[in-house]
mmCIF file of C-alpha atoms in Angstrom:
data_model
loop_
_atom_site.group_PDB
_atom_site.id
_atom_site.type_symbol
_atom_site.label_atom_id
_atom_site.label_comp_id
_atom_site.label_asym_id
_atom_site.label_seq_id
_atom_site.Cartn_x
_atom_site.Cartn_y
_atom_site.Cartn_z
ATOM 1 C CA UNK A 19 0.000 0.000 0.000
ATOM 2 C CA UNK A 20 1.283 3.450 -0.951
ATOM 3 C CA UNK A 21 1.560 5.789 2.065
ATOM 4 C CA UNK A 22 1.053 9.534 2.134
ATOM 5 C CA UNK A 23 4.847 10.001 2.069
ATOM 6 C CA UNK A 24 5.195 8.079 -1.183
ATOM 7 C CA UNK A 25 2.248 9.994 -2.664
ATOM 8 C CA UNK A 26 3.905 13.249 -1.623
ATOM 9 C CA UNK A 27 7.153 12.346 -3.380
ATOM 10 C CA UNK A 28 5.245 11.114 -6.439
ATOM 11 C CA UNK A 29 3.811 14.612 -6.710
ATOM 12 C CA UNK A 30 7.175 16.275 -6.040
ATOM 13 C CA UNK A 31 8.707 14.334 -8.933
ATOM 14 C CA UNK A 32 5.714 15.220 -11.161
ATOM 15 C CA UNK A 33 5.086 11.538 -11.883
ATOM 16 C CA UNK A 34 1.838 10.267 -13.329
ATOM 17 C CA UNK A 35 0.418 6.822 -13.983
ATOM 18 C CA UNK A 36 1.852 4.260 -14.483
ATOM 19 C CA UNK A 37 4.850 5.670 -12.569
ATOM 20 C CA UNK A 38 4.751 6.035 -8.793
ATOM 21 C CA UNK A 39 7.071 6.262 -5.785
ATOM 22 C CA UNK A 40 6.959 3.110 -3.651
ATOM 23 C CA UNK A 41 9.656 3.754 -1.060
ATOM 24 C CA UNK A 42 11.662 6.628 0.413
ATOM 25 C CA UNK A 43 14.687 5.822 2.577
ATOM 26 C CA UNK A 44 17.219 7.976 4.441
ATOM 27 C CA UNK A 45 20.604 6.565 5.432
ATOM 28 C CA UNK A 46 21.736 6.397 9.055
ATOM 29 C CA UNK A 47 24.084 9.343 8.701
ATOM 30 C CA UNK A 48 21.254 11.499 7.293
ATOM 31 C CA UNK A 49 23.379 12.477 4.291
ATOM 32 C CA UNK A 50 21.525 10.657 1.510
ATOM 33 C CA UNK A 51 17.939 9.952 0.444
ATOM 34 C CA UNK A 52 17.042 7.095 -1.921
ATOM 35 C CA UNK A 53 13.697 7.071 -3.723
ATOM 36 C CA UNK A 54 12.334 3.889 -5.289
ATOM 37 C CA UNK A 55 10.047 4.303 -8.335
ATOM 38 C CA UNK A 56 8.181 1.586 -10.204
ATOM 39 C CA UNK A 57 6.047 1.171 -13.274
ATOM 40 C CA UNK A 58 2.809 -0.470 -12.203
ATOM 41 C CA UNK A 59 0.833 -0.351 -15.421
ATOM 42 C CA UNK A 60 0.567 -2.040 -18.806
ATOM 43 C CA UNK A 61 1.509 -0.203 -21.944
ATOM 44 C CA UNK A 62 2.234 -0.778 -25.592
ATOM 45 C CA UNK A 63 5.760 -0.330 -26.879
ATOM 46 C CA UNK A 64 6.854 -0.308 -30.506
ATOM 47 C CA UNK A 65 10.332 -1.003 -31.831
ATOM 48 C CA UNK A 66 12.274 2.180 -32.710
ATOM 49 C CA UNK A 67 14.009 0.297 -35.551
ATOM 50 C CA UNK A 68 11.236 -1.480 -37.465
ATOM 51 C CA UNK A 69 8.085 -0.214 -35.754
ATOM 52 C CA UNK A 70 7.015 -3.726 -34.758
ATOM 53 C CA UNK A 71 5.116 -4.497 -31.569
ATOM 54 C CA UNK A 72 7.301 -5.403 -28.587
ATOM 55 C CA UNK A 73 6.788 -7.692 -25.640
ATOM 56 C CA UNK A 74 8.301 -7.692 -22.147
ATOM 57 C CA UNK A 75 11.831 -9.067 -21.995
ATOM 58 C CA UNK A 76 13.247 -8.323 -18.532
ATOM 59 C CA UNK A 77 13.971 -5.468 -16.111
ATOM 60 C CA UNK A 78 17.249 -3.653 -15.502
ATOM 61 C CA UNK A 79 18.050 -1.806 -12.290
ATOM 62 C CA UNK A 80 18.969 1.851 -12.898
ATOM 63 C CA UNK A 81 19.983 4.756 -10.643
ATOM 64 C CA UNK A 82 19.893 8.524 -11.266
ATOM 65 C CA UNK A 83 21.310 11.356 -9.205
ATOM 66 C CA UNK A 84 18.652 13.948 -8.409
ATOM 67 C CA UNK A 85 18.868 17.465 -6.963
ATOM 68 C CA UNK A 86 19.727 17.544 -3.271
ATOM 69 C CA UNK A 87 16.886 17.221 -0.790
ATOM 70 C CA UNK A 88 17.468 19.459 2.252
ATOM 71 C CA UNK A 89 21.224 19.386 1.506
ATOM 72 C CA UNK A 90 21.188 15.594 1.380
ATOM 73 C CA UNK A 91 22.175 13.699 -1.756
ATOM 74 C CA UNK A 92 19.099 12.341 -3.485
ATOM 75 C CA UNK A 93 19.039 9.339 -5.829
ATOM 76 C CA UNK A 94 16.196 7.726 -7.756
ATOM 77 C CA UNK A 95 16.102 3.967 -8.303
ATOM 78 C CA UNK A 96 13.928 2.010 -10.703
ATOM 79 C CA UNK A 97 13.858 -1.429 -12.299
ATOM 80 C CA UNK A 98 13.243 -0.293 -15.881
ATOM 81 C CA UNK A 99 11.482 -2.591 -18.357
ATOM 82 C CA UNK A 100 13.352 -3.838 -21.393
ATOM 83 C CA UNK A 101 11.208 -4.802 -24.376
ATOM 84 C CA UNK A 102 11.947 -7.233 -27.215
ATOM 85 C CA UNK A 103 10.625 -6.695 -30.726
ATOM 86 C CA UNK A 104 8.629 -9.613 -32.082
ATOM 87 C CA UNK A 105 9.701 -8.784 -35.632
ATOM 88 C CA UNK A 106 13.434 -7.988 -35.550
ATOM 89 C CA UNK A 107 14.325 -9.249 -32.088
ATOM 90 C CA UNK A 108 15.891 -5.945 -30.957
ATOM 91 C CA UNK A 109 15.896 -5.398 -27.191
ATOM 92 C CA UNK A 110 15.176 -1.803 -26.118
ATOM 93 C CA UNK A 111 14.946 -0.175 -22.698
ATOM 94 C CA UNK A 112 11.882 2.025 -22.318
ATOM 95 C CA UNK A 113 12.339 5.726 -21.607
ATOM 96 C CA UNK A 114 11.661 7.119 -18.141
ATOM 97 C CA UNK A 115 9.966 10.525 -17.773
ATOM 98 C CA UNK A 116 12.464 11.979 -15.288
ATOM 99 C CA UNK A 117 15.713 11.543 -17.241
ATOM 100 C CA UNK A 118 17.232 11.625 -20.722
ATOM 101 C CA UNK A 119 17.950 8.307 -22.367
ATOM 102 C CA UNK A 120 21.311 6.934 -21.196
ATOM 103 C CA UNK A 121 21.878 9.681 -18.595
ATOM 104 C CA UNK A 122 22.784 9.047 -14.969
ATOM 105 C CA UNK A 123 21.125 12.296 -13.839
ATOM 106 C CA UNK A 124 17.542 13.457 -13.672
ATOM 107 C CA UNK A 125 16.280 16.268 -15.904
ATOM 108 C CA UNK A 126 16.038 18.633 -12.944
ATOM 109 C CA UNK A 127 19.605 17.872 -11.857
ATOM 110 C CA UNK A 128 20.892 18.473 -15.396
ATOM 111 C CA UNK A 129 18.976 21.761 -15.703
ATOM 112 C CA UNK A 130 20.464 22.971 -12.440
ATOM 113 C CA UNK A 131 23.947 21.843 -13.477
ATOM 114 C CA UNK A 132 23.735 23.614 -16.846
ATOM 115 C CA UNK A 133 22.786 26.910 -15.224
ATOM 116 C CA UNK A 134 25.653 26.584 -12.748
ATOM 117 C CA UNK A 135 28.128 25.813 -15.543
ATOM 118 C CA UNK A 136 26.919 28.884 -17.393
ATOM 119 C CA UNK A 137 28.184 31.047 -14.512
ATOM 120 C CA UNK A 138 31.105 29.092 -13.012
ATOM 121 C CA UNK A 139 33.857 26.645 -14.033
ATOM 122 C CA UNK A 140 32.707 23.061 -14.548
ATOM 123 C CA UNK A 141 35.055 21.823 -11.834
ATOM 124 C CA UNK A 142 33.493 24.206 -9.306
ATOM 125 C CA UNK A 143 29.993 23.158 -10.411
ATOM 126 C CA UNK A 144 30.990 19.517 -9.934
ATOM 127 C CA UNK A 145 32.138 20.208 -6.373
ATOM 128 C CA UNK A 146 28.882 22.001 -5.598
ATOM 129 C CA UNK A 147 26.741 19.225 -7.091
ATOM 130 C CA UNK A 148 28.872 16.427 -5.605
ATOM 131 C CA UNK A 149 29.668 14.801 -8.938
ATOM 132 C CA UNK A 150 32.654 14.414 -11.229
ATOM 133 C CA UNK A 151 33.416 17.188 -13.765
ATOM 134 C CA UNK A 152 33.765 14.841 -16.750
ATOM 135 C CA UNK A 153 30.185 13.658 -16.195
ATOM 136 C CA UNK A 154 28.957 17.251 -16.199
ATOM 137 C CA UNK A 155 30.862 17.894 -19.432
ATOM 138 C CA UNK A 156 28.913 15.037 -21.042
ATOM 139 C CA UNK A 157 25.652 16.608 -19.867
ATOM 140 C CA UNK A 158 26.682 20.012 -21.198
ATOM 141 C CA UNK A 159 27.899 18.625 -24.529
ATOM 142 C CA UNK A 160 24.620 16.785 -25.059
ATOM 143 C CA UNK A 161 22.550 19.852 -24.160
ATOM 144 C CA UNK A 162 24.496 22.235 -26.417
ATOM 145 C CA UNK A 163 24.621 19.756 -29.296
ATOM 146 C CA UNK A 164 20.863 19.257 -29.041
ATOM 147 C CA UNK A 165 20.207 23.000 -29.153
ATOM 148 C CA UNK A 166 22.659 23.661 -31.993
ATOM 149 C CA UNK A 167 20.941 21.010 -34.154
ATOM 150 C CA UNK A 168 17.994 23.403 -34.410
ATOM 151 C CA UNK A 169 20.141 26.229 -35.758
ATOM 152 C CA UNK A 170 18.560 27.802 -38.843
ATOM 153 C CA UNK A 171 20.870 29.846 -41.082
ATOM 154 C CA UNK A 172 18.512 30.161 -44.050
ATOM 155 C CA UNK A 173 18.255 33.939 -43.658
ATOM 156 C CA UNK A 174 21.965 34.620 -43.125
ATOM 157 C CA UNK A 175 23.259 37.302 -45.514
ATOM 158 C CA UNK A 176 26.281 38.636 -43.609
ATOM 159 C CA UNK A 177 28.665 37.403 -40.955
ATOM 160 C CA UNK A 178 31.746 38.298 -38.939
ATOM 161 C CA UNK A 179 34.819 36.092 -38.637
ATOM 162 C CA UNK A 180 37.939 36.340 -36.490
ATOM 163 C CA UNK A 181 40.460 34.154 -34.704
ATOM 164 C CA UNK A 182 41.432 33.912 -31.045
ATOM 165 C CA UNK A 183 43.914 31.839 -29.051
ATOM 166 C CA UNK A 184 42.523 28.737 -27.356
ATOM 167 C CA UNK A 185 45.672 27.752 -25.457
ATOM 168 C CA UNK A 186 49.362 28.584 -25.212
ATOM 169 C CA UNK A 187 51.458 28.305 -28.325
ATOM 170 C CA UNK A 188 50.133 28.703 -31.836
ATOM 171 C CA UNK A 189 46.732 27.171 -31.080
ATOM 172 C CA UNK A 190 43.760 29.103 -32.405
ATOM 173 C CA UNK A 191 40.047 28.765 -32.920
ATOM 174 C CA UNK A 192 38.098 30.679 -35.556
ATOM 175 C CA UNK A 193 34.723 32.131 -34.607
ATOM 176 C CA UNK A 194 31.873 33.101 -36.910
ATOM 177 C CA UNK A 195 29.051 35.371 -35.710
ATOM 178 C CA UNK A 196 25.875 36.720 -37.283
ATOM 179 C CA UNK A 197 24.658 40.320 -37.420
ATOM 180 C CA UNK A 198 22.846 39.856 -34.082
ATOM 181 C CA UNK A 199 26.258 39.135 -32.518
ATOM 182 C CA UNK A 200 25.405 35.486 -31.867
ATOM 183 C CA UNK A 201 28.110 32.882 -32.399
ATOM 184 C CA UNK A 202 27.015 30.554 -35.190
ATOM 185 C CA UNK A 203 30.120 28.409 -35.687
ATOM 186 C CA UNK A 204 33.407 27.664 -33.928
ATOM 187 C CA UNK A 205 36.173 25.554 -35.432
ATOM 188 C CA UNK A 206 39.803 24.751 -34.709
ATOM 189 C CA UNK A 207 42.603 26.542 -36.555
ATOM 190 C CA UNK A 208 42.966 29.844 -38.385
ATOM 191 C CA UNK A 209 43.793 28.748 -41.926
ATOM 192 C CA UNK A 210 41.798 28.594 -45.155
ATOM 193 C CA UNK A 211 40.088 25.333 -44.190
ATOM 194 C CA UNK A 212 38.143 27.100 -41.426
ATOM 195 C CA UNK A 213 36.163 29.109 -43.986
ATOM 196 C CA UNK A 214 35.486 25.959 -46.007
ATOM 197 C CA UNK A 215 34.184 24.185 -42.909
ATOM 198 C CA UNK A 216 31.917 27.132 -42.156
ATOM 199 C CA UNK A 217 30.471 27.053 -45.669
ATOM 200 C CA UNK A 218 29.681 23.343 -45.174
ATOM 201 C CA UNK A 219 28.091 24.126 -41.789
ATOM 202 C CA UNK A 220 26.082 26.954 -43.366
ATOM 203 C CA UNK A 221 24.621 24.721 -46.066
ATOM 204 C CA UNK A 222 23.910 21.929 -43.572
ATOM 205 C CA UNK A 223 21.713 24.342 -41.602
ATOM 206 C CA UNK A 224 19.694 25.756 -44.473
ATOM 207 C CA UNK A 225 21.934 28.604 -45.597
ATOM 208 C CA UNK A 226 23.449 29.216 -49.017
ATOM 209 C CA UNK A 227 26.892 30.574 -49.852
ATOM 210 C CA UNK A 228 25.492 32.637 -52.724
ATOM 211 C CA UNK A 229 23.174 34.470 -50.299
ATOM 212 C CA UNK A 230 26.083 35.959 -48.346
ATOM 213 C CA UNK A 231 26.399 39.636 -49.290
ATOM 214 C CA UNK A 232 28.860 41.023 -46.723
ATOM 215 C CA UNK A 233 31.697 39.586 -44.648
ATOM 216 C CA UNK A 234 33.723 41.402 -42.020
ATOM 217 C CA UNK A 235 36.975 39.648 -41.178
ATOM 218 C CA UNK A 236 40.405 40.078 -39.657
ATOM 219 C CA UNK A 237 43.646 40.400 -41.557
ATOM 220 C CA UNK A 238 44.569 36.714 -41.406
ATOM 221 C CA UNK A 239 45.923 35.385 -44.706
ATOM 222 C CA UNK A 240 43.919 32.195 -44.237
ATOM 223 C CA UNK A 241 40.669 34.151 -44.492
ATOM 224 C CA UNK A 242 41.700 36.294 -47.460
ATOM 225 C CA UNK A 243 42.737 33.443 -49.731
ATOM 226 C CA UNK A 244 39.579 31.355 -49.559
ATOM 227 C CA UNK A 245 36.683 33.775 -49.001
ATOM 228 C CA UNK A 246 36.623 34.708 -52.695
ATOM 229 C CA UNK A 247 36.316 31.003 -53.568
ATOM 230 C CA UNK A 248 33.741 29.930 -50.978
ATOM 231 C CA UNK A 249 31.651 33.149 -51.005
ATOM 232 C CA UNK A 250 32.180 34.650 -54.494
ATOM 233 C CA UNK A 251 29.358 37.195 -54.253
ATOM 234 C CA UNK A 252 30.324 38.556 -50.832
ATOM 235 C CA UNK A 253 31.835 42.008 -50.295
ATOM 236 C CA UNK A 254 34.661 41.810 -47.751
ATOM 237 C CA UNK A 255 35.180 44.556 -45.186
ATOM 238 C CA UNK A 256 38.395 45.098 -43.225
ATOM 239 C CA UNK A 257 37.168 47.189 -40.340
ATOM 240 C CA UNK A 258 38.834 50.132 -38.676
ATOM 241 C CA UNK A 259 39.740 48.149 -35.544
ATOM 242 C CA UNK A 260 42.332 46.016 -37.332
ATOM 243 C CA UNK A 261 43.557 48.849 -39.561
ATOM 244 C CA UNK A 262 44.107 51.111 -36.557
ATOM 245 C CA UNK A 263 45.775 48.217 -34.733
ATOM 246 C CA UNK A 264 48.437 48.168 -37.478
ATOM 247 C CA UNK A 265 48.706 51.955 -37.280
ATOM 248 C CA UNK A 266 49.216 51.787 -33.511
ATOM 249 C CA UNK A 267 52.013 49.283 -34.032
ATOM 250 C CA UNK A 268 53.651 51.825 -36.358
ATOM 251 C CA UNK A 269 53.468 54.471 -33.625
ATOM 252 C CA UNK A 270 55.060 52.087 -31.159
ATOM 253 C CA UNK A 271 57.819 51.155 -33.623
ATOM 254 C CA UNK A 272 58.675 54.818 -34.078
ATOM 255 C CA UNK A 273 58.768 55.283 -30.296
ATOM 256 C CA UNK A 274 61.078 52.302 -29.852
ATOM 257 C CA UNK A 275 63.305 53.491 -32.707
ATOM 258 C CA UNK A 276 63.593 56.923 -31.100
ATOM 259 C CA UNK A 277 64.316 55.314 -27.721
ATOM 260 C CA UNK A 278 67.151 53.223 -29.194
ATOM 261 C CA UNK A 279 68.626 56.283 -30.901
ATOM 262 C CA UNK A 280 68.606 58.233 -27.622
ATOM 263 C CA UNK A 281 70.376 55.404 -25.803
ATOM 264 C CA UNK A 282 73.021 55.079 -28.509
ATOM 265 C CA UNK A 283 73.707 58.824 -28.293
ATOM 266 C CA UNK A 284 74.070 58.706 -24.523
ATOM 267 C CA UNK A 285 70.897 60.657 -23.785
ATOM 268 C CA UNK A 286 69.805 58.159 -21.147
ATOM 269 C CA UNK A 287 67.488 60.456 -19.165
ATOM 270 C CA UNK A 288 65.452 61.310 -22.262
ATOM 271 C CA UNK A 289 65.391 57.636 -23.234
ATOM 272 C CA UNK A 290 64.107 56.681 -19.778
ATOM 273 C CA UNK A 291 61.375 59.342 -19.936
ATOM 274 C CA UNK A 292 60.227 58.067 -23.345
ATOM 275 C CA UNK A 293 60.263 54.376 -22.418
ATOM 276 C CA UNK A 294 57.204 54.470 -20.188
ATOM 277 C CA UNK A 295 54.981 56.463 -22.568
ATOM 278 C CA UNK A 296 53.736 53.649 -24.795
ATOM 279 C CA UNK A 297 50.269 53.532 -23.236
ATOM 280 C CA UNK A 298 49.391 57.200 -23.687
ATOM 281 C CA UNK A 299 50.704 57.277 -27.273
ATOM 282 C CA UNK A 300 48.516 54.350 -28.323
ATOM 283 C CA UNK A 301 45.306 55.536 -26.692
ATOM 284 C CA UNK A 302 42.898 57.843 -28.497
ATOM 285 C CA UNK A 303 43.604 61.437 -27.576
ATOM 286 C CA UNK A 304 40.031 62.114 -26.403
ATOM 287 C CA UNK A 305 40.326 59.276 -23.868
ATOM 288 C CA UNK A 306 43.358 60.820 -22.145
ATOM 289 C CA UNK A 307 43.296 62.978 -19.039
ATOM 290 C CA UNK A 308 44.516 66.571 -19.187
ATOM 291 C CA UNK A 309 47.884 65.623 -17.687
ATOM 292 C CA UNK A 310 48.308 62.771 -20.175
ATOM 293 C CA UNK A 311 47.448 65.023 -23.123
ATOM 294 C CA UNK A 312 50.114 67.472 -21.939
ATOM 295 C CA UNK A 313 52.691 64.659 -21.801
ATOM 296 C CA UNK A 314 51.773 63.592 -25.336
ATOM 297 C CA UNK A 315 52.235 67.139 -26.652
ATOM 298 C CA UNK A 316 55.664 67.324 -25.037
ATOM 299 C CA UNK A 317 56.711 64.039 -26.668
ATOM 300 C CA UNK A 318 55.458 65.082 -30.101
ATOM 301 C CA UNK A 319 57.255 68.432 -29.883
ATOM 302 C CA UNK A 320 60.502 66.841 -28.711
ATOM 303 C CA UNK A 321 60.646 63.865 -31.117
ATOM 304 C CA UNK A 322 60.002 64.712 -34.744
ATOM 305 C CA UNK A 323 59.527 61.178 -36.104
ATOM 306 C CA UNK A 324 57.071 60.209 -33.369
ATOM 307 C CA UNK A 325 55.182 63.443 -34.005
ATOM 308 C CA UNK A 326 54.854 62.700 -37.729
ATOM 309 C CA UNK A 327 53.668 59.112 -37.215
ATOM 310 C CA UNK A 328 51.266 60.142 -34.443
ATOM 311 C CA UNK A 329 49.785 62.828 -36.705
ATOM 312 C CA UNK A 330 49.302 60.246 -39.457
ATOM 313 C CA UNK A 331 47.540 57.981 -36.976
ATOM 314 C CA UNK A 332 45.037 60.702 -36.107
ATOM 315 C CA UNK A 333 44.587 61.497 -39.806
ATOM 316 C CA UNK A 334 43.908 57.833 -40.628
ATOM 317 C CA UNK A 335 41.220 57.732 -37.944
ATOM 318 C CA UNK A 336 39.432 60.552 -39.750
ATOM 319 C CA UNK A 337 38.806 58.233 -42.736
ATOM 320 C CA UNK A 338 35.744 56.749 -41.050
ATOM 321 C CA UNK A 339 34.313 60.132 -40.097
ATOM 322 C CA UNK A 340 33.333 60.951 -43.685
ATOM 323 C CA UNK A 341 29.713 60.502 -44.684
ATOM 324 C CA UNK A 342 30.346 58.856 -48.057
ATOM 325 C CA UNK A 343 32.798 56.522 -49.735
ATOM 326 C CA UNK A 344 33.978 59.024 -52.360
ATOM 327 C CA UNK A 345 35.241 61.617 -49.875
ATOM 328 C CA UNK A 346 36.791 58.913 -47.699
ATOM 329 C CA UNK A 347 38.627 57.470 -50.729
ATOM 330 C CA UNK A 348 40.080 60.884 -51.599
ATOM 331 C CA UNK A 349 41.219 61.344 -48.003
ATOM 332 C CA UNK A 350 42.782 57.856 -47.909
ATOM 333 C CA UNK A 351 44.674 58.482 -51.166
ATOM 334 C CA UNK A 352 46.024 61.759 -49.775
ATOM 335 C CA UNK A 353 47.021 59.936 -46.585
ATOM 336 C CA UNK A 354 48.875 57.271 -48.576
ATOM 337 C CA UNK A 355 50.823 59.935 -50.495
ATOM 338 C CA UNK A 356 51.715 61.867 -47.339
ATOM 339 C CA UNK A 357 52.740 58.752 -45.400
ATOM 340 C CA UNK A 358 54.839 57.420 -48.287
ATOM 341 C CA UNK A 359 56.664 60.739 -48.704
ATOM 342 C CA UNK A 360 57.839 60.698 -45.080
ATOM 343 C CA UNK A 361 60.149 57.757 -45.801
ATOM 344 C CA UNK A 362 59.752 56.539 -42.196
ATOM 345 C CA UNK A 363 60.457 52.805 -41.888
ATOM 346 C CA UNK A 364 57.965 52.287 -39.043
ATOM 347 C CA UNK A 365 55.132 52.961 -41.523
ATOM 348 C CA UNK A 366 56.119 50.180 -43.917
ATOM 349 C CA UNK A 367 53.536 47.586 -42.803
ATOM 350 C CA UNK A 368 50.572 49.957 -42.518
ATOM 351 C CA UNK A 369 51.349 51.466 -45.931
ATOM 352 C CA UNK A 370 51.405 48.011 -47.476
ATOM 353 C CA UNK A 371 48.136 47.068 -45.795
ATOM 354 C CA UNK A 372 46.252 50.186 -46.853
ATOM 355 C CA UNK A 373 47.587 50.014 -50.417
ATOM 356 C CA UNK A 374 46.782 46.296 -50.870
ATOM 357 C CA UNK A 375 43.359 46.447 -49.223
ATOM 358 C CA UNK A 376 42.204 49.915 -50.196
ATOM 359 C CA UNK A 377 38.769 48.766 -51.420
ATOM 360 C CA UNK A 378 38.178 46.356 -48.521
ATOM 361 C CA UNK A 379 38.773 49.200 -46.037
ATOM 362 C CA UNK A 380 36.362 51.496 -47.887
ATOM 363 C CA UNK A 381 33.725 48.736 -48.086
ATOM 364 C CA UNK A 382 32.805 49.799 -44.561
ATOM 365 C CA UNK A 383 30.773 52.600 -46.138
ATOM 366 C CA UNK A 384 28.605 49.952 -47.848
ATOM 367 C CA UNK A 385 28.371 47.288 -45.136
ATOM 368 C CA UNK A 386 28.684 49.344 -41.942
ATOM 369 C CA UNK A 387 30.281 46.270 -40.356
ATOM 370 C CA UNK A 388 32.978 46.452 -37.687
ATOM 371 C CA UNK A 389 34.919 43.605 -36.147
ATOM 372 C CA UNK A 390 34.690 45.356 -32.819
ATOM 373 C CA UNK A 391 31.803 42.906 -32.406
ATOM 374 C CA UNK A 392 34.236 39.997 -32.634
ATOM 375 C CA UNK A 393 36.752 41.639 -30.333
ATOM 376 C CA UNK A 394 34.017 41.926 -27.716
ATOM 377 C CA UNK A 395 33.155 38.254 -28.164
ATOM 378 C CA UNK A 396 36.830 37.305 -27.982
ATOM 379 C CA UNK A 397 37.255 39.221 -24.731
ATOM 380 C CA UNK A 398 34.395 37.210 -23.222
ATOM 381 C CA UNK A 399 36.035 34.008 -24.476
ATOM 382 C CA UNK A 400 39.334 34.901 -22.838
ATOM 383 C CA UNK A 401 37.503 35.742 -19.593
ATOM 384 C CA UNK A 402 35.786 32.343 -19.590
ATOM 385 C CA UNK A 403 39.100 30.655 -20.353
ATOM 386 C CA UNK A 404 40.847 32.537 -17.568
ATOM 387 C CA UNK A 405 38.109 31.750 -15.058
ATOM 388 C CA UNK A 406 38.467 28.036 -15.807
ATOM 389 C CA UNK A 407 42.302 28.272 -15.772
ATOM 390 C CA UNK A 408 42.262 27.183 -19.415
ATOM 391 C CA UNK A 409 40.810 24.198 -21.268
ATOM 392 C CA UNK A 410 42.760 21.081 -22.180
ATOM 393 C CA UNK A 411 40.451 20.366 -25.102
ATOM 394 C CA UNK A 412 39.446 23.164 -27.488
ATOM 395 C CA UNK A 413 36.061 21.457 -27.921
ATOM 396 C CA UNK A 414 35.237 22.295 -24.304
ATOM 397 C CA UNK A 415 35.928 25.953 -25.048
ATOM 398 C CA UNK A 416 33.694 25.680 -28.110
ATOM 399 C CA UNK A 417 30.911 24.197 -25.979
ATOM 400 C CA UNK A 418 31.161 27.060 -23.484
ATOM 401 C CA UNK A 419 31.055 29.626 -26.294
ATOM 402 C CA UNK A 420 27.905 28.099 -27.747
ATOM 403 C CA UNK A 421 26.362 27.959 -24.265
ATOM 404 C CA UNK A 422 27.093 31.619 -23.526
ATOM 405 C CA UNK A 423 26.822 33.328 -26.907
ATOM 406 C CA UNK A 424 24.944 31.281 -29.528
ATOM 407 C CA UNK A 425 21.503 32.560 -28.566
ATOM 408 C CA UNK A 426 20.218 28.974 -28.821
ATOM 409 C CA UNK A 427 21.205 27.832 -25.323
ATOM 410 C CA UNK A 428 19.182 30.243 -23.230
ATOM 411 C CA UNK A 429 18.352 29.289 -19.627
ATOM 412 C CA UNK A 430 15.969 26.360 -19.521
ATOM 413 C CA UNK A 431 12.816 26.224 -17.440
ATOM 414 C CA UNK A 432 12.330 23.582 -14.794
ATOM 415 C CA UNK A 433 11.592 20.322 -16.619
ATOM 416 C CA UNK A 434 8.449 18.520 -15.510
ATOM 417 C CA UNK A 435 7.949 14.884 -16.554
ATOM 418 C CA UNK A 436 4.672 14.064 -18.199
#
C-alpha cells in the first residue's frame, strides 16, 4: 500500500500513472535519500528500428542522481522494463519521464547543473553538485549539441569572422558570428580550411553561400585566400579596428626606434622618460586625461619622427568620419601619399596594408560592419578561459562559447515529466 509520504514524493517528482514512488529511505548518517520508483501499469511499446510491436523481456536496475533534498544527496532507483521486438528481435529499454535516455542524472539535476556551468567553471559546479566534472561535461555537450541542431541559417546574408587563441602556443580557434552578434560556428585553426568548414556548416543548416552579401573579417591570410572562392558574391570589409591596430604598431615602432637612438647617443634620461609612454601614445587622444594630453604634446614636440607618425595615426582615424565613400577614398589616397613621402620605416607595414586592401577598407561605407563585435566576443572568451584556468580540449571551449553566446542555449525552465 502506498503511504502519504510516497504519494507526496510522487507529486514532487511530477510523476503520473503508471509511474509512482513506492519507497523513500534515508541513510543512518542522514546524508543521503534514496527514492524507489516503479512502473505499475501495462503499456504498448513499438520497436524504434522497425516499428514492430514489442513484448516484455526483462527489467534492468537503474539509478539517477537527483537534486539535493534538504542538503542531502538524493538518488532515484527504478527497475526499468526492457522490451523485445517480435519482428526484428531488438531489445530496447523504455524511456523514463524523469531523465534523458542513457543519462545518470535526472532532468532537474541536469537543468540545475547547466545553469551553474553557465556562470562558473565546470570543476566548481561539480564540487557544488557532488559529482565528477567529466560527467557534467557530457551533460553540457549533449545539451548544447541538441540546441545547436535546431540552428537555422537560411536567412543569413552577412557574418563576422575572427580568430582567437585557445591555449598557449600557436593554437587558435576561428569564430563566426551573425549580425545579431550570436556565435554561429566555432572551429579549430585559423587557416583557409576554417572558412570551407563554415560554408559546409552553413549549407547543412539551411543557408546558401550565394546568399552571403557582406563579410567582415580580420587580416589573417587564411581568411583572405579562400573567401573569394567559398563566397564569391560577398563584399569583404576590413574594419577600422584592425587597420588602426596596425597603425598603432607603427606608432610604437617609431617610439622604440627613437628610444634606441637616444640610448646610442648617450641621452639616457630622455630615453628613460620616453620608455614608459607607450600607453598614452597608443590611446585615443580624447580618452586621455589633461595631464596625459600634456605629456603627449611634449613628446610630439621633442621627437620629430614620433610626431609625424602620431599625426598620421590621427589622420587615418578621420577616414571613417566621412559621410560617403567618395570623400573617404580621396582622403585615404592623400594619406597614402603623405605617409609614403615621409620615408619613415615604421610605416612600412601599414602602408602596405592600406595600399593592398584599399577597397576592402572602404567597403565599410557599404556594409557598416565592424569587427569590434568579434573583439568583444573574444574578450568574453578569454575571460571564460581565464576563469576556468584554461581548457585542455578546445572542444570544451567551443561548448562554453555556444552555451554563452549562440543565442540557442538560453536558460531552460524547470523540466516537468509528463
